[in-house]
Structure formats: structure tokens, C-alpha cells
Amino acid sequence: MLVETGDEINKDTPLLIIESMKMENKIFSPYSGKIKEIYVKEGEQVKNNCLMIEIA
């Protein structure tokens, strides 16, 4: 996790890193805002279309 709840972010800010098939992929913010809620924890397996971070 590269951000915390309450952080102000800009478009294209790296939010988190997902590991899939031994490859790490950075997930970037689609727009500017403030991190309202983080729904996943480090090391947790996530499913397809899972809400991970809410940006307000």
C-alpha cells in the first residue's frame, strides 16, 4: 500500500502494488482527490472487480 486514508492525491499517483503471477503491477489513481477509505490489507488476496480504495 503506497497511500493512507486521508492522503491528498493527484491523477496518476501510485496507490498500491498488486502481485499477479510473480509480477508486480503499480495501480495509479485515475483522478485527483482524497483517500476516503482503503478496503484491502497488505498481503490480502483480492478478487476481480474488488473495490480496493475509495477516492473522494
mmCIF file of N, CA and C in Angstrom:
data_model
loop_
_atom_site.group_PDB
_atom_site.id
_atom_site.type_symbol
_atom_site.label_atom_id
_atom_site.label_comp_id
_atom_site.label_asym_id
_atom_site.label_seq_id
_atom_site.Cartn_x
_atom_site.Cartn_y
_atom_site.Cartn_z
ATOM 1 N N MET A 1 0.862 -1.172 0.000
ATOM 2 C CA MET A 1 0.000 0.000 0.000
ATOM 3 C C MET A 1 0.905 1.230 0.000
ATOM 4 N N LEU A 2 0.675 2.119 -0.940
ATOM 5 C CA LEU A 2 1.529 3.293 -1.082
ATOM 6 C C LEU A 2 0.873 4.564 -0.558
ATOM 7 N N VAL A 3 -0.397 4.481 -0.148
ATOM 8 C CA VAL A 3 -1.130 5.637 0.374
ATOM 9 C C VAL A 3 -1.847 5.238 1.662
ATOM 10 N N GLU A 4 -2.320 6.248 2.394
ATOM 11 C CA GLU A 4 -3.074 6.024 3.626
ATOM 12 C C GLU A 4 -4.370 6.808 3.567
ATOM 13 N N THR A 5 -5.346 6.394 4.360
ATOM 14 C CA THR A 5 -6.606 7.120 4.459
ATOM 15 C C THR A 5 -6.322 8.571 4.831
ATOM 16 N N GLY A 6 -6.958 9.496 4.102
ATOM 17 C CA GLY A 6 -6.775 10.917 4.363
ATOM 18 C C GLY A 6 -5.755 11.590 3.469
ATOM 19 N N ASP A 7 -4.939 10.805 2.761
ATOM 20 C CA ASP A 7 -3.930 11.391 1.869
ATOM 21 C C ASP A 7 -4.593 12.138 0.717
ATOM 22 N N GLU A 8 -4.043 13.296 0.371
ATOM 23 C CA GLU A 8 -4.447 14.035 -0.828
ATOM 24 C C GLU A 8 -3.600 13.493 -1.977
ATOM 25 N N ILE A 9 -4.235 13.138 -3.077
ATOM 26 C CA ILE A 9 -3.508 12.566 -4.209
ATOM 27 C C ILE A 9 -3.851 13.301 -5.499
ATOM 28 N N ASN A 10 -2.974 13.170 -6.469
ATOM 29 C CA ASN A 10 -3.184 13.729 -7.800
ATOM 30 C C ASN A 10 -3.440 12.600 -8.785
ATOM 31 N N LYS A 11 -3.950 12.953 -9.947
ATOM 32 C CA LYS A 11 -4.128 11.974 -11.014
ATOM 33 C C LYS A 11 -2.780 11.315 -11.284
ATOM 34 N N ASP A 12 -2.796 10.021 -11.485
ATOM 35 C CA ASP A 12 -1.612 9.204 -11.780
ATOM 36 C C ASP A 12 -0.692 8.978 -10.584
ATOM 37 N N THR A 13 -1.143 9.295 -9.363
ATOM 38 C CA THR A 13 -0.384 8.955 -8.157
ATOM 39 C C THR A 13 -0.413 7.436 -7.981
ATOM 40 N N PRO A 14 0.734 6.775 -7.742
ATOM 41 C CA PRO A 14 0.701 5.335 -7.471
ATOM 42 C C PRO A 14 -0.012 5.070 -6.142
ATOM 43 N N LEU A 15 -0.983 4.161 -6.152
ATOM 44 C CA LEU A 15 -1.785 3.872 -4.966
ATOM 45 C C LEU A 15 -1.342 2.600 -4.258
ATOM 46 N N LEU A 16 -1.106 1.553 -5.028
ATOM 47 C CA LEU A 16 -0.725 0.271 -4.446
ATOM 48 C C LEU A 16 -0.045 -0.577 -5.495
ATOM 49 N N ILE A 17 0.537 -1.669 -5.040
ATOM 50 C CA ILE A 17 1.200 -2.610 -5.940
ATOM 51 C C ILE A 17 0.493 -3.951 -5.801
ATOM 52 N N ILE A 18 0.104 -4.513 -6.936
ATOM 53 C CA ILE A 18 -0.550 -5.825 -6.956
ATOM 54 C C ILE A 18 0.428 -6.827 -7.551
ATOM 55 N N GLU A 19 0.556 -7.977 -6.892
ATOM 56 C CA GLU A 19 1.385 -9.046 -7.425
ATOM 57 C C GLU A 19 0.470 -10.088 -8.044
ATOM 58 N N SER A 20 0.767 -10.435 -9.294
ATOM 59 C CA SER A 20 -0.011 -11.437 -10.007
ATOM 60 C C SER A 20 0.938 -12.251 -10.872
ATOM 61 N N MET A 21 0.899 -13.540 -10.701
ATOM 62 C CA MET A 21 1.753 -14.443 -11.477
ATOM 63 C C MET A 21 3.222 -14.038 -11.376
ATOM 64 N N LYS A 22 3.666 -13.725 -10.163
ATOM 65 C CA LYS A 22 5.056 -13.362 -9.849
ATOM 66 C C LYS A 22 5.488 -12.019 -10.438
ATOM 67 N N MET A 23 4.536 -11.240 -10.958
ATOM 68 C CA MET A 23 4.847 -9.908 -11.492
ATOM 69 C C MET A 23 4.182 -8.861 -10.615
ATOM 70 N N GLU A 24 4.872 -7.745 -10.385
ATOM 71 C CA GLU A 24 4.309 -6.650 -9.601
ATOM 72 C C GLU A 24 3.821 -5.551 -10.537
ATOM 73 N N ASN A 25 2.596 -5.078 -10.299
ATOM 74 C CA ASN A 25 1.993 -4.031 -11.117
ATOM 75 C C ASN A 25 1.525 -2.896 -10.230
ATOM 76 N N LYS A 26 1.965 -1.670 -10.546
ATOM 77 C CA LYS A 26 1.501 -0.498 -9.799
ATOM 78 C C LYS A 26 0.124 -0.097 -10.304
ATOM 79 N N ILE A 27 -0.754 0.261 -9.376
ATOM 80 C CA ILE A 27 -2.078 0.773 -9.703
ATOM 81 C C ILE A 27 -2.052 2.271 -9.433
ATOM 82 N N PHE A 28 -2.415 3.067 -10.436
ATOM 83 C CA PHE A 28 -2.362 4.521 -10.356
ATOM 84 C C PHE A 28 -3.758 5.115 -10.219
ATOM 85 N N SER A 29 -3.838 6.264 -9.576
ATOM 86 C CA SER A 29 -5.114 6.955 -9.400
ATOM 87 C C SER A 29 -5.634 7.463 -10.743
ATOM 88 N N PRO A 30 -6.929 7.240 -11.020
ATOM 89 C CA PRO A 30 -7.498 7.739 -12.276
ATOM 90 C C PRO A 30 -7.801 9.235 -12.231
ATOM 91 N N TYR A 31 -7.818 9.832 -11.026
ATOM 92 C CA TYR A 31 -8.101 11.262 -10.877
ATOM 93 C C TYR A 31 -7.588 11.764 -9.536
ATOM 94 N N SER A 32 -7.589 13.082 -9.365
ATOM 95 C CA SER A 32 -7.149 13.712 -8.110
ATOM 96 C C SER A 32 -8.250 13.629 -7.066
ATOM 97 N N GLY A 33 -7.870 13.669 -5.800
ATOM 98 C CA GLY A 33 -8.844 13.650 -4.713
ATOM 99 C C GLY A 33 -8.181 13.312 -3.396
ATOM 100 N N LYS A 34 -8.981 12.791 -2.481
ATOM 101 C CA LYS A 34 -8.522 12.419 -1.147
ATOM 102 C C LYS A 34 -8.902 10.963 -0.897
ATOM 103 N N ILE A 35 -7.977 10.202 -0.300
ATOM 104 C CA ILE A 35 -8.261 8.805 0.007
ATOM 105 C C ILE A 35 -9.297 8.764 1.127
ATOM 106 N N LYS A 36 -10.501 8.299 0.791
ATOM 107 C CA LYS A 36 -11.597 8.252 1.759
ATOM 108 C C LYS A 36 -11.560 6.962 2.576
ATOM 109 N N GLU A 37 -11.297 5.845 1.899
ATOM 110 C CA GLU A 37 -11.316 4.547 2.584
ATOM 111 C C GLU A 37 -10.428 3.569 1.825
ATOM 112 N N ILE A 38 -9.750 2.689 2.572
ATOM 113 C CA ILE A 38 -8.966 1.606 1.988
ATOM 114 C C ILE A 38 -9.613 0.304 2.442
ATOM 115 N N TYR A 39 -10.001 -0.530 1.492
ATOM 116 C CA TYR A 39 -10.771 -1.736 1.784
ATOM 117 C C TYR A 39 -9.953 -3.020 1.775
ATOM 118 N N VAL A 40 -8.683 -2.946 1.453
ATOM 119 C CA VAL A 40 -7.837 -4.140 1.420
ATOM 120 C C VAL A 40 -6.624 -3.939 2.321
ATOM 121 N N LYS A 41 -6.028 -5.052 2.730
ATOM 122 C CA LYS A 41 -4.834 -5.012 3.570
ATOM 123 C C LYS A 41 -3.661 -5.605 2.804
ATOM 124 N N GLU A 42 -2.469 -5.211 3.192
ATOM 125 C CA GLU A 42 -1.269 -5.746 2.569
ATOM 126 C C GLU A 42 -1.238 -7.259 2.735
ATOM 127 N N GLY A 43 -0.945 -7.965 1.644
ATOM 128 C CA GLY A 43 -0.864 -9.417 1.667
ATOM 129 C C GLY A 43 -2.184 -10.119 1.408
ATOM 130 N N GLU A 44 -3.276 -9.383 1.404
ATOM 131 C CA GLU A 44 -4.604 -9.960 1.195
ATOM 132 C C GLU A 44 -4.811 -10.308 -0.280
ATOM 133 N N GLN A 45 -5.426 -11.457 -0.542
ATOM 134 C CA GLN A 45 -5.783 -11.805 -1.912
ATOM 135 C C GLN A 45 -7.070 -11.081 -2.271
ATOM 136 N N VAL A 46 -7.097 -10.492 -3.449
ATOM 137 C CA VAL A 46 -8.293 -9.770 -3.897
ATOM 138 C C VAL A 46 -8.863 -10.444 -5.135
ATOM 139 N N LYS A 47 -10.172 -10.312 -5.283
ATOM 140 C CA LYS A 47 -10.857 -10.904 -6.425
ATOM 141 C C LYS A 47 -11.038 -9.866 -7.521
ATOM 142 N N ASN A 48 -11.341 -10.331 -8.702
ATOM 143 C CA ASN A 48 -11.604 -9.475 -9.850
ATOM 144 C C ASN A 48 -12.736 -8.495 -9.536
ATOM 145 N N ASN A 49 -12.575 -7.253 -9.930
ATOM 146 C CA ASN A 49 -13.565 -6.183 -9.726
ATOM 147 C C ASN A 49 -13.811 -5.845 -8.256
ATOM 148 N N CYS A 50 -12.853 -6.116 -7.400
ATOM 149 C CA CYS A 50 -12.946 -5.810 -5.970
ATOM 150 C C CYS A 50 -12.664 -4.318 -5.746
ATOM 151 N N LEU A 51 -13.494 -3.665 -4.933
ATOM 152 C CA LEU A 51 -13.243 -2.271 -4.559
ATOM 153 C C LEU A 51 -12.099 -2.262 -3.550
ATOM 154 N N MET A 52 -10.987 -1.625 -3.917
ATOM 155 C CA MET A 52 -9.814 -1.618 -3.051
ATOM 156 C C MET A 52 -9.634 -0.295 -2.331
ATOM 157 N N ILE A 53 -9.832 0.818 -3.044
ATOM 158 C CA ILE A 53 -9.630 2.150 -2.471
ATOM 159 C C ILE A 53 -10.747 3.062 -2.954
ATOM 160 N N GLU A 54 -11.289 3.865 -2.031
ATOM 161 C CA GLU A 54 -12.302 4.854 -2.393
ATOM 162 C C GLU A 54 -11.671 6.239 -2.346
ATOM 163 N N ILE A 55 -11.832 6.981 -3.445
ATOM 164 C CA ILE A 55 -11.289 8.331 -3.561
ATOM 165 C C ILE A 55 -12.447 9.307 -3.633
ATOM 166 N N ALA A 56 -12.400 10.341 -2.789
ATOM 167 C CA ALA A 56 -13.477 11.344 -2.787
ATOM 168 C C ALA A 56 -12.977 12.635 -3.392
#
